[in-house]
Short mmCIF file of C-alpha atoms in Angstrom, two decimals:
data_model
loop_
_atom_site.label_atom_id
_atom_site.label_comp_id
_atom_site.label_asym_id
_atom_site.label_seq_id
_atom_site.Cartn_x
_atom_site.Cartn_y
_atom_site.Cartn_z
CA UNK H 1 88.98 85.49 -73.58
CA UNK H 2 86.84 82.98 -75.28
CA UNK H 3 84.54 81.27 -72.26
CA UNK H 4 86.14 77.87 -74.11
CA UNK H 5 89.71 78.98 -73.52
CA UNK H 6 88.97 80.41 -70.18
CA UNK H 7 87.10 76.80 -69.29
CA UNK H 8 90.52 75.13 -70.65
CA UNK H 9 93.30 77.74 -68.99
CA UNK H 10 91.29 77.10 -66.09
CA UNK H 11 91.21 72.78 -66.15
CA UNK H 12 94.84 72.84 -66.57
CA UNK H 13 96.15 75.64 -64.03
CA UNK H 14 94.54 73.44 -61.98
CA UNK H 15 96.27 70.01 -62.97
CA UNK H 16 99.55 71.09 -63.41
CA UNK H 17 100.43 74.06 -60.43
CA UNK H 18 99.80 74.16 -56.40
CA UNK H 19 100.15 77.56 -56.64
CA UNK H 20 99.78 80.03 -59.32
CA UNK H 21 100.50 83.98 -60.63
CA UNK H 22 97.31 84.50 -63.09
CA UNK H 23 97.09 87.69 -63.76
CA UNK H 24 98.60 91.28 -63.91
CA UNK H 25 98.25 93.94 -60.97
CA UNK H 26 98.84 94.34 -57.56
CA UNK H 27 101.86 93.19 -55.61
CA UNK H 28 99.73 92.37 -52.61
CA UNK H 29 97.62 89.00 -51.71
CA UNK H 30 96.77 87.66 -49.00
CA UNK H 31 94.72 84.65 -47.35
CA UNK H 32 91.58 86.02 -49.05
CA UNK H 33 93.17 85.40 -53.27
CA UNK H 34 92.58 81.95 -54.80
CA UNK H 35 96.75 80.02 -54.64
CA UNK H 36 96.09 79.84 -58.50
CA UNK H 37 94.26 83.15 -59.22
CA UNK H 38 97.54 85.53 -57.26
CA UNK H 39 98.51 88.77 -58.74
CA UNK H 40 101.36 89.97 -59.85
CA UNK H 41 103.24 93.32 -60.39
CA UNK H 42 104.63 93.88 -64.19
CA UNK H 43 107.83 96.10 -64.34
CA UNK H 44 108.56 98.25 -67.82
CA UNK H 45 112.03 98.25 -68.52
CA UNK H 46 112.19 102.44 -68.16
CA UNK H 47 110.86 102.42 -64.28
CA UNK H 48 113.56 103.23 -61.58
CA UNK H 49 114.23 101.96 -58.46
CA UNK H 50 111.82 104.07 -56.17
CA UNK H 51 109.11 103.60 -58.65
CA UNK H 52 108.53 100.37 -58.41
CA UNK H 53 109.35 100.54 -54.37
CA UNK H 54 106.46 102.89 -54.82
CA UNK H 55 104.21 100.87 -56.58
CA UNK H 56 105.36 98.73 -53.58
CA UNK H 57 104.06 101.12 -51.18
CA UNK H 58 100.74 101.44 -52.81
CA UNK H 59 99.79 98.36 -53.60
CA UNK H 60 100.67 97.10 -49.94
CA UNK H 61 100.49 100.27 -47.92
CA UNK H 62 103.88 99.58 -45.98
CA UNK H 63 106.38 102.15 -45.65
CA UNK H 64 108.96 102.09 -48.23
CA UNK H 65 112.47 103.69 -47.63
CA UNK H 66 113.54 104.81 -50.68
CA UNK H 67 117.29 105.24 -53.10
CA UNK H 68 118.60 108.94 -52.27
CA UNK H 69 121.82 108.23 -54.16
CA UNK H 70 124.19 110.73 -53.90
CA UNK H 71 123.40 112.61 -50.09
CA UNK H 72 125.74 115.38 -51.61
CA UNK H 73 124.11 116.65 -54.09
CA UNK H 74 120.43 115.26 -52.35
CA UNK H 75 121.58 117.69 -49.52
CA UNK H 76 120.44 120.76 -51.68
CA UNK H 77 117.53 119.88 -52.33
CA UNK H 78 114.51 119.52 -49.96
CA UNK H 79 111.76 116.78 -50.52
CA UNK H 80 107.73 117.68 -50.42
CA UNK H 81 106.73 115.07 -52.44
CA UNK H 82 107.51 111.43 -53.83
CA UNK H 83 111.34 110.32 -53.97
CA UNK H 84 114.16 111.25 -56.20
CA UNK H 85 117.16 109.49 -56.03
CA UNK H 86 120.13 112.09 -57.64
CA UNK H 87 122.20 109.26 -59.73
CA UNK H 88 125.85 111.01 -61.18
CA UNK H 89 124.42 113.45 -63.51
CA UNK H 90 120.54 112.89 -63.20
CA UNK H 91 117.50 113.23 -60.72
CA UNK H 92 115.44 110.65 -61.23
CA UNK H 93 111.96 111.73 -59.59
CA UNK H 94 109.34 109.61 -58.76
CA UNK H 95 105.43 111.10 -58.14
CA UNK H 96 103.51 109.33 -55.46
CA UNK H 97 100.57 107.99 -56.97
CA UNK H 98 98.32 109.98 -58.48
CA UNK H 99 99.75 112.76 -57.42
CA UNK H 100 102.86 115.40 -57.89
CA UNK H 101 106.60 114.92 -56.79
CA UNK H 102 107.97 117.33 -55.98
CA UNK H 103 112.06 118.18 -55.09
CA UNK H 104 112.58 122.32 -53.34
CA UNK H 105 115.91 123.66 -53.88
CA UNK H 106 116.55 125.48 -50.13
CA UNK H 107 118.23 128.04 -51.48
CA UNK H 108 116.45 130.75 -52.32
CA UNK H 109 116.99 132.48 -55.72
CA UNK H 110 115.49 135.53 -57.62
CA UNK H 111 116.97 136.16 -60.92
CA UNK H 112 118.09 133.00 -62.15
CA UNK H 113 119.65 131.00 -64.91
CA UNK H 114 118.03 127.29 -65.30
CA UNK H 115 119.61 124.67 -67.95
CA UNK H 116 118.60 121.10 -67.19
CA UNK H 117 117.36 118.35 -69.91
CA UNK H 118 114.32 117.37 -69.32
CA UNK H 119 114.70 113.76 -70.29
CA UNK H 120 111.99 110.95 -69.05
CA UNK H 121 108.97 109.62 -71.00
CA UNK H 122 107.31 112.15 -72.23
CA UNK H 123 103.89 110.93 -71.97
CA UNK H 124 103.44 112.52 -68.68
CA UNK H 125 103.99 116.06 -67.13
CA UNK H 126 107.95 117.40 -66.64
CA UNK H 127 107.79 120.83 -64.19
CA UNK H 128 110.09 123.72 -63.25
CA UNK H 129 108.87 125.95 -61.56
CA UNK H 130 110.90 129.15 -61.00
CA UNK H 131 110.02 131.71 -57.74
CA UNK H 132 107.83 129.11 -56.09
CA UNK H 133 106.66 130.79 -53.09
CA UNK H 134 105.27 127.73 -51.30
CA UNK H 135 103.46 130.21 -48.43
CA UNK H 136 101.37 132.09 -50.92
CA UNK H 137 101.54 129.44 -53.65
CA UNK H 138 102.86 131.80 -56.10
CA UNK H 139 105.25 131.16 -59.06
CA UNK H 140 106.89 130.91 -62.82
CA UNK H 141 106.32 126.96 -64.24
CA UNK H 142 107.09 125.59 -67.12
CA UNK H 143 105.93 122.51 -68.14
CA UNK H 144 106.64 120.17 -70.52
CA UNK H 145 104.18 117.16 -71.59
CA UNK H 146 102.86 115.13 -74.05
CA UNK H 147 105.91 117.04 -76.75
CA UNK H 148 104.52 120.41 -75.66
CA UNK H 149 106.11 123.16 -73.07
CA UNK H 150 103.86 125.27 -71.41
CA UNK H 151 104.90 127.99 -69.45
CA UNK H 152 102.07 129.10 -66.29
CA UNK H 153 102.05 131.71 -63.36
CA UNK H 154 100.32 131.91 -60.28
CA UNK H 155 99.59 134.87 -58.17
CA UNK H 156 98.24 134.36 -54.62
CA UNK H 157 94.76 132.96 -54.38
CA UNK H 158 94.04 132.60 -58.25
CA UNK H 159 94.38 129.93 -60.64
CA UNK H 160 97.04 129.24 -63.10
CA UNK H 161 96.94 131.42 -65.92
CA UNK H 162 98.39 130.14 -69.20
CA UNK H 163 101.50 132.53 -71.27
CA UNK H 164 102.88 130.55 -73.63
CA UNK H 165 101.99 126.71 -75.33
CA UNK H 166 103.55 125.40 -78.07
CA UNK H 167 103.68 122.24 -79.72
CA UNK H 168 107.82 121.09 -79.99
CA UNK H 169 109.10 119.83 -83.02
CA UNK H 170 107.73 115.57 -83.99
CA UNK H 171 109.30 112.94 -82.16
CA UNK H 172 110.35 109.62 -83.65
CA UNK H 173 110.05 106.27 -82.87
CA UNK H 174 109.33 102.22 -84.29
CA UNK H 175 106.55 100.85 -84.75
CA UNK H 176 106.76 97.57 -82.30
CA UNK H 177 106.84 100.74 -79.43
CA UNK H 178 103.44 101.53 -80.25
CA UNK H 179 102.78 97.70 -78.78
CA UNK H 180 100.23 98.92 -75.86
CA UNK H 181 99.65 95.40 -74.87
CA UNK H 182 101.50 92.89 -75.52
CA UNK H 183 99.26 91.47 -78.32
CA UNK H 184 99.15 93.97 -79.68
CA UNK H 185 100.65 95.94 -82.51
CA UNK H 186 100.10 99.41 -84.20
CA UNK H 187 101.45 100.11 -87.14
CA UNK H 188 101.20 104.83 -87.64
CA UNK H 189 98.17 103.63 -90.34
CA UNK H 190 96.14 101.76 -88.13
CA UNK H 191 96.75 104.41 -85.31
CA UNK H 192 96.48 107.43 -87.16
CA UNK H 193 93.39 106.08 -88.84
CA UNK H 194 91.98 105.06 -85.78
CA UNK H 195 93.47 106.61 -82.25
CA UNK H 196 92.66 109.76 -80.49
CA UNK H 197 95.26 111.90 -81.11
CA UNK H 198 96.87 111.63 -77.32
CA UNK H 199 97.34 108.11 -78.67
CA UNK H 200 99.68 108.74 -81.03
CA UNK H 201 102.68 108.63 -78.48
CA UNK H 202 102.57 105.66 -77.10
CA UNK H 203 103.21 105.94 -72.65
CA UNK H 204 107.23 104.15 -73.08
CA UNK H 205 108.46 106.44 -75.57
CA UNK H 206 111.10 109.51 -73.64
CA UNK H 207 113.57 112.01 -75.17
CA UNK H 208 114.93 114.46 -74.61
CA UNK H 209 114.75 118.30 -74.84
CA UNK H 210 117.72 120.59 -73.49
CA UNK H 211 116.17 124.03 -71.90
CA UNK H 212 117.16 126.48 -70.30
CA UNK H 213 115.12 129.88 -68.24
CA UNK H 214 116.18 133.02 -67.85
CA UNK H 215 114.22 134.66 -65.06
CA UNK H 216 115.59 138.07 -64.41
CA UNK H 217 113.73 141.55 -62.83
CA UNK H 218 109.56 140.45 -64.04
CA UNK H 219 110.65 139.27 -68.01
CA UNK H 220 111.59 135.52 -68.42
CA UNK H 221 113.29 134.08 -71.08
CA UNK H 222 112.98 130.65 -72.79
CA UNK H 223 115.12 128.34 -74.87
CA UNK H 224 114.21 124.76 -75.37
CA UNK H 225 116.85 122.28 -78.03
CA UNK H 226 118.97 126.50 -78.84
CA UNK H 227 115.75 127.84 -79.99
CA UNK H 228 114.61 130.80 -78.73
CA UNK H 229 110.80 130.26 -77.73
CA UNK H 230 110.30 133.44 -75.53
CA UNK H 231 112.53 136.33 -75.51
CA UNK H 232 110.98 139.17 -73.44
CA UNK H 233 107.77 137.48 -71.01
CA UNK H 234 106.69 139.64 -68.67
CA UNK H 235 105.15 138.28 -65.13
CA UNK H 236 103.38 139.37 -62.88
CA UNK H 237 105.28 142.05 -60.42
CA UNK H 238 103.12 139.88 -57.82
CA UNK H 239 105.50 136.79 -58.55
CA UNK H 240 109.18 138.64 -56.48
CA UNK H 241 110.83 135.86 -54.72
CA UNK H 242 110.83 131.95 -54.12
CA UNK H 243 112.61 129.21 -54.67
CA UNK H 244 113.35 126.62 -57.61
CA UNK H 245 112.25 123.56 -58.11
CA UNK H 246 111.46 120.38 -59.52
CA UNK H 247 108.02 118.29 -60.28
CA UNK H 248 106.91 115.23 -61.84
CA UNK H 249 103.59 113.82 -62.75
CA UNK H 250 101.58 110.78 -64.91
CA UNK H 251 99.32 111.24 -67.46
CA UNK H 252 95.77 110.24 -67.31
CA UNK H 253 96.58 108.47 -71.00
CA UNK H 254 98.49 105.58 -69.02
CA UNK H 255 95.67 104.30 -67.62
CA UNK H 256 97.94 101.43 -66.12
CA UNK H 257 100.33 103.25 -64.38
CA UNK H 258 99.85 106.60 -62.13
CA UNK H 259 102.91 107.07 -60.32
CA UNK H 260 105.63 108.88 -62.77
CA UNK H 261 109.44 109.10 -63.58
CA UNK H 262 110.54 112.80 -64.41
CA UNK H 263 114.35 112.59 -65.62
CA UNK H 264 116.31 116.44 -65.10
CA UNK H 265 119.78 115.40 -66.82
CA UNK H 266 122.93 117.87 -65.91
CA UNK H 267 121.03 120.67 -63.77
CA UNK H 268 122.37 124.62 -63.35
CA UNK H 269 121.21 126.77 -61.35
CA UNK H 270 123.08 129.80 -61.30
CA UNK H 271 122.13 133.29 -59.36
CA UNK H 272 122.28 136.52 -61.65
CA UNK H 273 121.32 138.13 -58.27
CA UNK H 274 124.93 139.06 -56.85
CA UNK H 275 126.10 142.38 -54.75
CA UNK H 276 128.77 142.53 -57.33
CA UNK H 277 126.67 142.19 -60.63
CA UNK H 278 127.80 138.78 -60.68
CA UNK H 279 126.50 135.79 -62.00
CA UNK H 280 127.19 132.72 -59.27
CA UNK H 281 126.26 128.76 -59.41
CA UNK H 282 124.17 127.35 -56.83
CA UNK H 283 123.60 124.16 -57.90
CA UNK H 284 124.89 121.69 -60.63
CA UNK H 285 124.64 117.97 -60.79
CA UNK H 286 126.95 118.41 -64.57
CA UNK H 287 129.61 115.54 -64.23
CA UNK H 288 133.36 117.11 -65.58
CA UNK H 289 136.56 115.49 -65.67
CA UNK H 290 137.38 112.28 -64.80
CA UNK H 291 134.06 111.45 -63.71
CA UNK H 292 131.99 113.47 -67.39
CA UNK H 293 134.68 110.57 -69.32
CA UNK H 294 133.67 107.22 -66.72
CA UNK H 295 130.30 108.70 -66.89
CA UNK H 296 130.22 108.46 -71.08
CA UNK H 297 132.30 105.07 -71.31
CA UNK H 298 129.50 103.47 -68.56
CA UNK H 299 126.90 104.97 -71.62
CA UNK H 300 128.32 103.78 -74.43
CA UNK H 301 129.00 100.01 -72.76
CA UNK H 302 125.56 100.45 -71.90
CA UNK H 303 124.54 101.02 -75.40
CA UNK H 304 126.16 98.26 -76.70
CA UNK H 305 124.92 95.76 -74.29
CA UNK H 306 121.24 96.76 -75.09
CA UNK H 307 121.86 96.95 -79.12
CA UNK H 308 123.36 93.21 -78.58
CA UNK H 309 120.31 92.14 -77.02
CA UNK H 310 118.01 93.69 -78.94
CA UNK H 311 119.51 92.58 -82.43
CA UNK H 312 120.41 88.68 -81.27
#
């Protein structure tokens, strides 16, 4: 900021206010902070309740009681890190600062069909683990990050190995979404000419990708948005058992926030290993019947309200 502007601001703040929140940043102010130069938290519209609570915990060091939502649905999962809210047909998984938030299904499954819609921000990692063995730290992992899907396998005692990677269909957004700061709005042309590839997708853009994965024996099949990406990828024979896990992690592209909300909607987990050869639904938060109709009505109403706010 121009020094003359800074001086004028400082003089007027001292003249007009006895208490002044001057900067964006931490939620914690102590007696060592000047009362005219206090900091505040600037929540983003896409933050979940637990995201805000996680930020307050980070700043203050105080314990927080996170929102769990549907206790029956939450009871099927074990939280290893972060916080998860089970709300209707959504699992909103909030990562700890700089870490990985992870929820593990309590029931172990070998052969499985999993379907879920990843609906969080594109910039960040939304991950699905198949045959996650916590003790041996082995797994097959699907990663949706920056509009790219990656399949990894990790065997005991080894680093993760990338088996498949593909960029998905382009995502559209409005030029207004490229406002990384309140005073800066970049056009597509400016972004293409002056920004790196990582900066092409703003950190606030969301998208939905329907993922269906089938792991049977040592063969993996993967479909994203109805397109078959893998139809018989072989995985290591040693990855033979484990559980399902959902996870989320922030992207270093988001320099202002190291907490991330992974969002999984309409999760359906089916065991393919029943003794009689039939499949069995192990977990589902897909809403049907009256619950589904009520949820759709609420989404329609919320969408109409948001449209009115944006346009009027």
